[in-house]
Short mmCIF file of C-alpha atoms and ligand atoms in Angstrom, two decimals:
data_model
loop_
_atom_site.label_atom_id
_atom_site.label_comp_id
_atom_site.label_asym_id
_atom_site.label_seq_id
_atom_site.Cartn_x
_atom_site.Cartn_y
_atom_site.Cartn_z
CA MET A 1 47.18 17.23 -15.96
CA LEU A 2 49.26 15.21 -13.74
CA TYR A 3 48.13 11.41 -13.43
CA ILE A 4 49.72 8.88 -10.65
CA THR A 5 50.75 5.94 -12.04
CA ASP A 6 50.41 2.48 -10.35
CA ASN A 7 54.05 2.21 -9.39
CA ILE A 8 54.08 5.97 -8.05
CA MET A 9 50.99 5.27 -6.08
CA ARG A 10 52.71 2.47 -4.52
CA ASN A 11 56.01 4.82 -3.19
CA THR A 12 53.47 7.50 -2.19
CA THR A 13 53.44 7.47 1.75
CA ILE A 14 50.29 8.47 3.99
CA THR A 15 50.55 12.05 4.35
CA ASN A 16 48.19 14.54 6.01
CA LYS A 17 47.50 16.21 2.79
CA THR A 18 46.33 13.16 0.70
CA VAL A 19 42.49 12.29 0.54
CA ALA A 20 40.63 9.56 -1.34
CA VAL A 21 36.94 10.72 -2.71
CA VAL A 22 34.96 7.45 -3.49
CA GLY A 23 32.31 8.15 -5.67
CA LEU A 24 33.06 10.94 -8.53
CA GLY A 25 29.27 12.22 -9.26
CA TYR A 26 27.46 15.25 -8.71
CA VAL A 27 28.68 15.18 -5.01
CA GLY A 28 32.13 13.65 -5.26
CA LEU A 29 34.05 15.23 -8.30
CA PRO A 30 33.41 18.86 -7.22
CA LEU A 31 34.54 17.90 -3.54
CA ALA A 32 37.40 16.12 -5.00
CA LEU A 33 38.22 19.06 -7.16
CA LEU A 34 37.84 21.61 -4.46
CA ALA A 35 40.37 19.40 -2.00
CA GLU A 36 43.04 19.46 -4.92
CA ARG A 37 42.63 23.25 -5.25
CA LYS A 38 43.25 23.54 -1.64
CA GLY A 39 46.49 21.69 -1.67
CA PHE A 40 45.48 18.17 -1.32
CA PHE A 41 46.71 15.31 -3.52
CA VAL A 42 43.50 13.58 -4.49
CA HIS A 43 42.86 10.07 -5.09
CA GLY A 44 39.34 10.04 -7.11
CA ILE A 45 37.72 6.57 -6.99
CA ASP A 46 34.93 5.27 -9.27
CA ILE A 47 33.69 1.79 -9.66
CA ASP A 48 32.43 3.26 -13.30
CA THR A 49 35.64 2.74 -15.20
CA LYS A 50 33.81 4.52 -18.28
CA LYS A 51 33.46 7.35 -15.73
CA ILE A 52 37.25 7.01 -14.97
CA GLU A 53 38.18 6.91 -18.51
CA LYS A 54 36.30 10.14 -19.26
CA LEU A 55 37.44 11.81 -16.31
CA ARG A 56 41.32 10.63 -17.09
CA GLY A 57 40.65 12.31 -20.69
CA GLY A 58 39.36 15.54 -19.07
CA GLY A 59 35.88 14.96 -19.73
CA LEU A 60 32.89 15.09 -17.26
CA PRO A 61 30.40 12.36 -16.91
CA PHE A 62 27.46 15.25 -16.31
CA LEU A 63 26.87 18.84 -17.42
CA ASP A 64 28.65 21.20 -15.24
CA HIS A 65 30.70 24.22 -16.72
CA GLU A 66 32.15 25.33 -13.45
CA VAL A 67 33.23 21.52 -12.61
CA ALA A 68 34.60 21.37 -16.17
CA ARG A 69 36.68 24.62 -15.66
CA HIS A 70 38.08 23.31 -12.33
CA LEU A 71 38.82 19.85 -13.85
CA ALA A 72 40.71 21.19 -16.75
CA LYS A 73 43.25 22.88 -14.35
CA ALA A 74 43.51 20.45 -11.57
CA GLU A 75 47.28 19.20 -11.45
CA ASN A 76 47.44 16.74 -8.30
CA ILE A 77 44.43 14.52 -8.87
CA SER A 78 44.40 10.59 -9.84
CA PHE A 79 41.44 8.65 -11.04
CA SER A 80 41.29 5.03 -10.15
CA ALA A 81 38.47 2.55 -10.37
CA ASP A 82 39.96 0.57 -8.08
CA PHE A 83 40.23 1.34 -4.37
CA SER A 84 44.03 0.68 -3.63
CA PRO A 85 44.60 4.46 -3.56
CA VAL A 86 42.97 4.63 -0.37
CA ALA A 87 45.81 2.84 1.55
CA GLU A 88 47.66 6.22 0.20
CA SER A 89 45.34 8.58 1.87
CA SER A 90 44.96 10.20 5.18
CA ILE A 91 41.13 11.02 4.81
CA VAL A 92 38.83 8.76 2.77
CA ILE A 93 35.68 10.30 1.81
CA VAL A 94 32.36 8.22 0.65
CA CYS A 95 29.90 10.24 -1.71
CA VAL A 96 28.06 7.33 -3.13
CA PRO A 97 24.45 7.54 -3.99
CA THR A 98 21.46 6.48 -1.58
CA PRO A 99 18.73 5.84 -3.98
CA VAL A 100 15.30 3.83 -2.92
CA ARG A 101 14.22 1.03 -4.42
CA GLU A 102 10.40 1.03 -6.48
CA ASN A 103 8.74 0.29 -3.04
CA HIS A 104 10.39 3.52 -1.73
CA ILE A 105 12.63 1.30 0.45
CA PRO A 106 16.23 2.84 1.17
CA ASP A 107 18.97 1.11 -1.07
CA LEU A 108 22.35 1.20 0.55
CA THR A 109 24.15 -1.20 -1.94
CA PRO A 110 26.36 1.72 -3.07
CA VAL A 111 27.17 2.56 0.64
CA ILE A 112 27.76 -1.06 1.72
CA GLY A 113 29.89 -1.30 -1.69
CA ALA A 114 32.09 1.43 -0.92
CA SER A 115 32.48 0.60 2.74
CA GLU A 116 33.53 -2.86 1.68
CA GLY A 117 36.21 -1.46 -0.63
CA VAL A 118 37.28 1.18 1.58
CA ALA A 119 37.65 -1.51 4.17
CA ALA A 120 40.03 -3.69 2.39
CA HIS A 121 42.54 -0.80 2.29
CA LEU A 122 42.02 0.70 5.37
CA LYS A 123 45.16 1.83 7.36
CA LYS A 124 45.52 2.73 11.17
CA GLY A 125 45.23 6.47 11.58
CA GLN A 126 42.73 7.12 8.78
CA LEU A 127 39.42 8.94 8.94
CA VAL A 128 36.74 7.76 6.83
CA ILE A 129 34.00 10.43 6.13
CA LEU A 130 30.45 9.29 4.93
CA GLU A 131 28.82 12.36 2.53
CA SER A 132 25.85 10.31 1.03
CA THR A 133 22.70 11.26 2.46
CA VAL A 134 21.36 8.46 5.07
CA ASN A 135 19.24 7.82 8.06
CA PRO A 136 20.41 8.41 11.59
CA GLY A 137 21.77 4.92 12.17
CA VAL A 138 23.72 3.97 8.96
CA CYS A 139 26.91 4.95 9.98
CA GLU A 140 27.29 2.93 13.27
CA SER A 141 24.91 -0.10 12.30
CA VAL A 142 26.08 -0.63 8.66
CA VAL A 143 29.18 1.45 7.68
CA LEU A 144 31.43 1.04 10.91
CA PRO A 145 30.70 -2.81 11.29
CA ILE A 146 31.96 -3.30 7.81
CA LEU A 147 34.94 -1.45 8.29
CA GLU A 148 35.89 -2.94 11.37
CA LYS A 149 35.15 -6.61 10.21
CA ILE A 150 36.99 -6.52 6.94
CA SER A 151 40.13 -4.22 8.23
CA GLY A 152 40.15 -5.87 11.69
CA LEU A 153 40.76 -2.35 12.58
CA ARG A 154 38.82 -0.79 15.81
CA ALA A 155 36.64 2.38 15.33
CA GLY A 156 37.58 5.32 17.45
CA ILE A 157 41.08 3.76 18.22
CA ASP A 158 42.52 2.60 14.98
CA PHE A 159 40.60 4.69 12.48
CA HIS A 160 37.92 7.43 12.80
CA LEU A 161 34.37 7.30 11.34
CA ALA A 162 32.51 10.73 10.56
CA HIS A 163 29.43 11.80 8.86
CA CYS A 164 29.28 15.19 6.86
CA PRO A 165 25.84 15.44 4.69
CA GLU A 166 26.27 16.62 1.25
CA ARG A 167 24.92 19.71 0.43
CA ILE A 168 25.46 19.96 -3.25
CA ASN A 169 22.84 21.83 -5.23
CA PRO A 170 22.89 21.32 -9.00
CA GLY A 171 22.57 24.25 -10.96
CA ASP A 172 22.70 26.54 -8.12
CA LYS A 173 24.84 29.88 -9.10
CA LYS A 174 25.35 31.01 -5.40
CA TRP A 175 25.74 28.37 -3.01
CA ASN A 176 28.52 25.42 -3.79
CA VAL A 177 30.68 23.35 -2.41
CA GLU A 178 33.27 25.66 -1.56
CA ASN A 179 31.03 28.03 0.51
CA ILE A 180 28.01 26.13 1.71
CA ASN A 181 27.69 25.65 5.79
CA ARG A 182 28.16 22.13 6.63
CA VAL A 183 27.32 20.01 9.95
CA VAL A 184 29.79 17.16 10.73
CA GLY A 185 29.19 14.21 13.52
CA ALA A 186 31.52 11.48 14.29
CA THR A 187 31.97 8.55 16.35
CA ASP A 188 34.74 9.67 18.46
CA ALA A 189 36.37 13.20 19.40
CA GLU A 190 39.07 13.08 17.57
CA GLY A 191 37.29 11.98 14.44
CA LEU A 192 35.06 14.99 14.92
CA GLN A 193 37.79 17.27 15.46
CA ARG A 194 39.83 16.06 12.22
CA ALA A 195 36.85 16.02 9.94
CA ALA A 196 35.74 19.40 11.34
CA SER A 197 39.25 20.72 10.55
CA PHE A 198 39.45 19.24 7.07
CA TYR A 199 36.29 21.09 6.11
CA GLU A 200 37.14 24.13 7.63
CA SER A 201 40.52 24.00 5.51
CA ILE A 202 38.78 23.63 2.39
CA THR A 203 35.38 25.59 2.71
CA THR A 204 34.67 29.06 3.75
CA GLY A 205 31.20 28.02 5.07
CA ALA A 206 30.58 27.29 8.89
CA ILE A 207 31.32 23.90 9.85
CA LYS A 208 28.81 22.95 12.75
CA ARG A 209 29.98 20.24 15.05
CA MET A 210 27.23 17.91 16.08
CA SER A 211 27.19 16.13 19.26
CA THR A 212 26.66 12.62 17.70
CA ILE A 213 27.09 11.16 14.29
CA LYS A 214 23.23 10.43 14.47
CA ALA A 215 22.33 13.88 14.96
CA ALA A 216 24.60 14.71 11.74
CA GLU A 217 22.83 12.18 9.86
CA ALA A 218 19.34 13.33 10.67
CA VAL A 219 20.13 17.04 9.85
CA LYS A 220 20.14 16.21 6.30
CA VAL A 221 16.84 13.96 5.78
CA VAL A 222 15.07 16.67 8.37
CA GLU A 223 16.24 19.71 5.89
CA ASN A 224 15.23 17.76 2.62
CA SER A 225 11.99 16.61 4.40
CA PHE A 226 11.09 20.16 5.35
CA ARG A 227 11.43 21.11 1.75
CA ASP A 228 9.39 18.14 0.58
CA ILE A 229 6.28 18.74 3.13
CA ASN A 230 6.40 22.73 1.95
CA ILE A 231 6.41 21.39 -1.72
CA ALA A 232 3.34 19.09 -0.88
CA PHE A 233 1.65 22.19 1.09
CA VAL A 234 1.65 24.19 -2.29
CA ASN A 235 0.88 21.63 -4.28
CA GLU A 236 -2.24 20.56 -2.39
CA LEU A 237 -3.22 24.01 -2.37
CA ALA A 238 -2.73 24.36 -6.04
CA ARG A 239 -5.30 21.52 -6.60
CA SER A 240 -7.84 23.09 -4.15
CA PHE A 241 -7.53 26.63 -5.73
CA THR A 242 -8.21 25.23 -9.34
CA LYS A 243 -11.20 24.42 -7.92
CA LEU A 244 -11.88 27.49 -6.23
CA GLY A 245 -10.67 29.83 -8.95
CA ILE A 246 -7.87 31.40 -7.16
CA ASP A 247 -4.60 31.79 -8.83
CA VAL A 248 -2.14 29.81 -6.02
CA VAL A 249 1.04 31.73 -7.60
CA GLU A 250 -0.39 35.04 -7.09
CA VAL A 251 -1.34 34.15 -3.45
CA ILE A 252 2.02 32.78 -2.60
CA ASP A 253 3.75 35.41 -3.78
CA GLY A 254 1.30 38.01 -1.65
CA ALA A 255 2.10 35.79 1.30
CA ALA A 256 5.97 35.83 0.56
CA THR A 257 5.75 39.74 0.93
CA LYS A 258 5.77 38.76 4.94
CA PRO A 259 9.64 39.19 5.67
CA PHE A 260 9.21 36.49 8.20
CA ALA A 261 7.79 33.12 9.01
CA PHE A 262 6.96 32.22 5.70
CA MET A 263 8.92 30.37 3.13
CA ALA A 264 7.67 30.56 -0.40
CA HIS A 265 7.49 27.16 -2.36
CA TYR A 266 5.70 26.67 -5.78
CA PRO A 267 3.48 23.87 -6.90
CA GLY A 268 4.62 22.11 -9.96
CA CYS A 269 3.75 19.02 -12.05
CA GLY A 270 6.05 17.01 -9.41
CA VAL A 271 9.22 16.64 -7.22
CA GLY A 272 12.24 14.91 -9.02
CA GLY A 273 15.81 14.77 -8.12
CA HIS A 274 18.03 12.30 -6.13
CA CYS A 275 17.36 14.19 -2.78
CA ILE A 276 13.62 15.71 -2.22
CA PRO A 277 11.92 12.72 -3.26
CA VAL A 278 14.25 9.99 -2.00
CA ASP A 279 15.64 11.30 1.48
CA PRO A 280 12.19 11.71 3.40
CA TYR A 281 11.65 7.82 2.58
CA TYR A 282 14.90 7.25 4.89
CA LEU A 283 13.46 8.97 7.79
CA ILE A 284 9.95 7.24 7.32
CA GLU A 285 11.46 3.83 7.16
CA TYR A 286 14.09 4.20 9.94
CA ALA A 287 11.29 5.57 12.18
CA LYS A 288 9.01 2.94 10.93
CA LYS A 289 11.80 0.25 12.34
CA ASN A 290 11.93 1.86 15.72
CA GLY A 291 8.01 1.79 16.47
CA PHE A 292 6.96 5.44 14.98
CA GLU A 293 4.86 6.49 11.74
CA HIS A 294 5.81 9.56 9.79
CA ASP A 295 2.27 10.11 8.83
CA PHE A 296 2.67 13.53 7.85
CA LEU A 297 5.97 12.99 5.73
CA ALA A 298 4.38 9.86 4.07
CA LEU A 299 1.23 12.05 3.22
CA ALA A 300 3.44 14.98 1.88
CA ARG A 301 5.17 12.09 -0.32
CA ARG A 302 1.63 10.70 -1.58
CA ILE A 303 0.85 14.26 -2.45
CA ASN A 304 3.97 15.14 -4.25
CA ASN A 305 3.97 11.74 -6.23
CA ASP A 306 0.45 12.24 -7.37
CA MET A 307 1.22 15.56 -9.31
CA PRO A 308 2.18 13.87 -12.40
CA HIS A 309 -1.43 12.57 -12.50
CA PHE A 310 -2.74 16.07 -11.64
CA THR A 311 -0.88 17.38 -14.55
CA VAL A 312 -2.16 14.52 -16.83
CA GLU A 313 -6.03 15.42 -15.73
CA ARG A 314 -5.37 19.09 -16.20
CA LEU A 315 -4.21 18.21 -20.02
CA SER A 316 -7.47 16.24 -20.24
CA ASP A 317 -9.68 18.78 -19.03
CA GLY A 318 -8.21 20.99 -21.42
CA LEU A 319 -8.66 18.85 -24.66
CA ASN A 320 -12.27 18.34 -23.34
CA GLU A 321 -12.87 21.98 -24.00
CA VAL A 322 -11.82 21.66 -27.62
CA MET A 323 -13.77 18.50 -28.06
CA ARG A 324 -10.70 16.23 -27.97
CA SER A 325 -9.82 13.32 -25.47
CA LEU A 326 -6.16 12.42 -24.81
CA LYS A 327 -6.24 9.13 -26.97
CA GLY A 328 -4.96 9.49 -30.36
CA THR A 329 -4.07 13.23 -29.70
CA THR A 330 -0.59 14.24 -30.50
CA VAL A 331 0.94 15.78 -27.32
CA ALA A 332 4.76 17.29 -26.88
CA VAL A 333 6.33 16.86 -23.56
CA LEU A 334 8.73 19.64 -23.06
CA GLY A 335 11.53 19.04 -20.17
CA VAL A 336 12.63 15.81 -19.01
CA SER A 337 15.39 16.68 -16.33
CA TYR A 338 14.12 17.37 -12.75
CA LYS A 339 14.85 21.09 -12.54
CA PRO A 340 15.69 23.80 -15.07
CA ASP A 341 18.91 23.95 -17.05
CA ILE A 342 20.52 20.90 -15.69
CA ASP A 343 20.52 17.51 -17.46
CA ASP A 344 19.77 15.45 -14.23
CA CYS A 345 16.75 13.93 -14.77
CA ARG A 346 16.94 10.97 -11.73
CA GLU A 347 13.26 10.48 -10.44
CA SER A 348 12.05 13.09 -12.73
CA PRO A 349 8.26 13.59 -12.68
CA SER A 350 8.24 14.02 -16.76
CA PHE A 351 8.77 10.09 -16.99
CA ASP A 352 5.54 9.59 -15.07
CA ILE A 353 3.90 12.10 -17.11
CA ILE A 354 4.93 10.31 -20.48
CA ARG A 355 4.04 7.04 -19.12
CA SER A 356 0.55 8.26 -18.29
CA LEU A 357 0.15 9.81 -21.26
CA LYS A 358 0.83 6.60 -23.34
CA GLU A 359 -1.22 4.61 -21.17
CA ARG A 360 -4.07 6.64 -22.06
CA GLY A 361 -3.68 6.69 -25.75
CA ALA A 362 -1.75 9.77 -26.60
CA ASP A 363 1.04 10.10 -29.18
CA VAL A 364 3.76 11.59 -27.11
CA ARG A 365 6.73 13.33 -28.44
CA VAL A 366 9.32 14.50 -26.03
CA PHE A 367 12.02 17.12 -26.31
CA ASP A 368 14.48 18.49 -23.68
CA PRO A 369 17.79 20.49 -24.77
CA PHE A 370 19.73 18.90 -21.90
CA VAL A 371 18.30 15.37 -22.27
CA PRO A 372 18.80 14.36 -25.80
CA ALA A 373 18.82 10.67 -24.90
CA HIS A 374 15.21 10.81 -23.59
CA SER A 375 14.23 13.31 -26.54
CA THR A 376 12.33 11.98 -29.59
CA HIS A 377 12.57 15.20 -31.58
CA ALA A 378 15.80 17.51 -31.75
CA SER A 379 14.04 20.91 -31.39
CA VAL A 380 11.02 22.82 -29.71
CA GLU A 381 9.88 23.38 -33.21
CA SER A 382 9.89 20.07 -34.64
CA ALA A 383 8.38 18.51 -31.33
CA LEU A 384 5.46 21.30 -31.72
CA ASP A 385 4.99 20.50 -35.54
CA GLY A 386 1.56 19.02 -35.56
CA ALA A 387 0.70 18.40 -31.72
CA VAL A 388 -2.19 19.53 -30.29
CA ALA A 389 -1.21 19.90 -26.93
CA VAL A 390 1.74 20.59 -24.89
CA VAL A 391 2.99 19.68 -21.49
CA VAL A 392 5.75 21.82 -20.19
CA ALA A 393 7.36 19.65 -17.63
CA THR A 394 10.50 21.65 -16.94
CA GLY A 395 11.22 25.20 -16.54
CA HIS A 396 14.18 25.54 -18.65
CA SER A 397 15.24 29.05 -19.93
CA LEU A 398 14.55 28.12 -23.22
CA PHE A 399 10.88 27.26 -22.78
CA LYS A 400 10.30 30.35 -20.66
CA GLU A 401 11.26 32.52 -23.74
CA LEU A 402 8.69 30.62 -25.90
CA THR A 403 5.47 33.02 -27.04
CA PRO A 404 2.09 32.11 -27.28
CA ASN A 405 2.67 32.36 -31.12
CA ASP A 406 5.49 29.86 -30.96
CA PHE A 407 2.66 27.68 -30.39
CA VAL A 408 -0.33 29.22 -32.17
CA LYS A 409 1.78 29.15 -35.35
CA GLN A 410 2.23 25.08 -34.88
CA GLY A 411 -1.18 24.64 -34.37
CA VAL A 412 -1.01 23.73 -30.44
CA LYS A 413 -4.58 24.28 -29.02
CA VAL A 414 -4.02 23.31 -25.18
CA VAL A 415 -0.78 23.96 -23.25
CA VAL A 416 -0.52 22.51 -19.68
CA ASP A 417 2.27 24.73 -17.82
CA GLY A 418 3.67 21.94 -15.25
CA ARG A 419 5.97 24.69 -13.82
CA ASN A 420 3.92 27.92 -14.18
CA CYS A 421 6.74 29.23 -16.34
CA LEU A 422 4.85 30.86 -19.24
CA PRO A 423 2.97 33.99 -19.31
CA LYS A 424 -0.63 32.59 -18.48
CA GLU A 425 -2.36 36.04 -19.66
CA LYS A 426 -0.52 36.17 -22.99
CA PHE A 427 -1.50 32.43 -23.69
CA ILE A 428 -5.12 33.06 -23.12
CA GLU A 429 -5.06 36.21 -24.94
CA ALA A 430 -3.57 34.19 -28.08
CA GLY A 431 -6.51 32.11 -27.71
CA ILE A 432 -4.57 28.92 -26.15
CA ILE A 433 -6.72 26.84 -23.59
CA TYR A 434 -3.84 27.39 -20.96
CA LYS A 435 -3.70 25.09 -17.46
CA GLY A 436 -1.51 25.90 -15.03
CA ILE A 437 -0.73 24.11 -11.75
CA GLY A 438 -2.96 25.78 -9.34
CA ARG A 439 -3.67 28.83 -11.59
N1 SAJ B 1 10.42 21.80 -6.50
C1 SAJ B 1 8.98 22.04 -6.65
N2 SAJ B 1 8.60 23.33 -5.69
C2 SAJ B 1 9.60 24.08 -5.20
C3 SAJ B 1 10.96 23.67 -5.32
C4 SAJ B 1 10.96 22.56 -5.87
O1 SAJ B 1 8.00 21.48 -7.21
O2 SAJ B 1 9.00 25.15 -4.76
C5 SAJ B 1 10.80 20.45 -7.32
C6 SAJ B 1 11.62 20.86 -8.41
O3 SAJ B 1 10.98 21.22 -9.96
C7 SAJ B 1 12.45 19.68 -8.65
C8 SAJ B 1 12.46 18.75 -7.18
O4 SAJ B 1 10.92 19.71 -6.53
O5 SAJ B 1 11.72 18.67 -9.30
C9 SAJ B 1 13.63 19.36 -6.32
O6 SAJ B 1 14.06 20.60 -6.67
P1 SAJ B 1 15.14 21.38 -5.58
O7 SAJ B 1 14.94 22.68 -6.03
O8 SAJ B 1 14.67 21.00 -3.93
O9 SAJ B 1 16.30 20.75 -6.40
P2 SAJ B 1 17.36 19.49 -5.71
O10 SAJ B 1 16.58 18.33 -5.64
O11 SAJ B 1 18.58 19.70 -6.24
O12 SAJ B 1 17.60 19.84 -4.37
C10 SAJ B 1 18.76 20.49 -3.55
C11 SAJ B 1 18.68 19.66 -2.32
N3 SAJ B 1 20.01 19.97 -1.83
C12 SAJ B 1 20.94 18.79 -1.02
O13 SAJ B 1 20.25 18.19 -0.97
C13 SAJ B 1 22.27 19.35 -0.72
C14 SAJ B 1 17.94 20.44 -0.93
O14 SAJ B 1 18.51 20.47 -0.10
C15 SAJ B 1 17.88 22.12 -1.37
O15 SAJ B 1 16.87 22.54 -0.71
C16 SAJ B 1 17.72 22.41 -3.03
O16 SAJ B 1 18.67 21.70 -3.92
C17 SAJ B 1 17.47 23.81 -3.33
O17 SAJ B 1 17.19 24.46 -2.19
O18 SAJ B 1 17.84 24.08 -4.25
#
């Protein structure tokens, strides 16, 4: 693998086949490696020096076998912790996180920092593309002024700014950075054309040109808000059907036999990840600043944010059936990552469940095969040994293979299936108090 040392970078002239990718996480690294595979020289840039050192050594900052395979083969890529390679690139793509603060207010700090870093090395003729998920207005009112002020260049004249919201779906075996459809918007026609041509040159997905950069920004927050409200819908059904004695999963599967106008979502112990529980707040806050209250989106967020609490209530109900309470009871939480078979635990509901159990006096053990850093035990068996109750918070394949006997033999009395991923009837037949989410 070739690394460009400092002196070669200085001699590298801007060519139309050199791109810089700022932010080498779940979004930026797959994109950087894809561009490299498609014939670009790629300057990978990230402020995390440890991540850069790891990448230079061929290591990944996160678990992804496909990305690891591409990294091992990449030849025309450099990794740098400073922004100077921006000056050597014709296209600069920013893929940094867009989290929310504790109070759910969007936090644009990473976007602002990346924009400042890019602006310091911005050259005439370059195209800057923001892939980070932002609410409408951020490109034109936050990114663009920083780029112009620091570089002294003018958007639409000296450089171009576009937005192509990322659509990375960690763990997805079908849709990936190379084949997913994209939308792109820009501040000017040349920028739109160049950005659309770039993505058309590296992906097989359809590239939809949006009329404005705001429309492109709106697409991503809308598609993820759509998912959040649909999850909230089935989560509310789960709470209702628990009282009605109806298995909501069976009903959803029944509704899903309708081949049109229904899209199945499933209830669970909460909504995690860096997208779904975050993106709606970007739209909610932006609309609020412009005089509109998204009551429905906000309600969906409240419903989903309350699912960890509902899950702990399900456990409390189950313990009551065996004359126990949470206080002083040993509970094993299986699963920390926010979705199956990945190691990403950002915004994971598991953390809320664990915190709530501890606040109510339970003795909590944690095991996640993908997240040893947050695990107190090193295996399912050791986590279950002596546990009276279990909460399955992530539907990892390893957990789906567990049989009722795996719990009975360890003395487990109550199982809360936070992802409805276990065979309910078999657990009930084995004499375990089974509590699903809506079943
Ligand atoms: N979840 C439910 N019920 C569902 C679906 C998800 O409770 O029916 C929960 C999951 O357990 C998880 C959270 O919601 O905790 C998010 O799950 P997700 O499958 O939406 O996973 P993400 O966060 O990786 O979402 C990504 C998003 N992709 C991008 O933003 C580019 C989202 O737009 C996709 O719709 C989603 O993947 C997907 O479809 O898999």
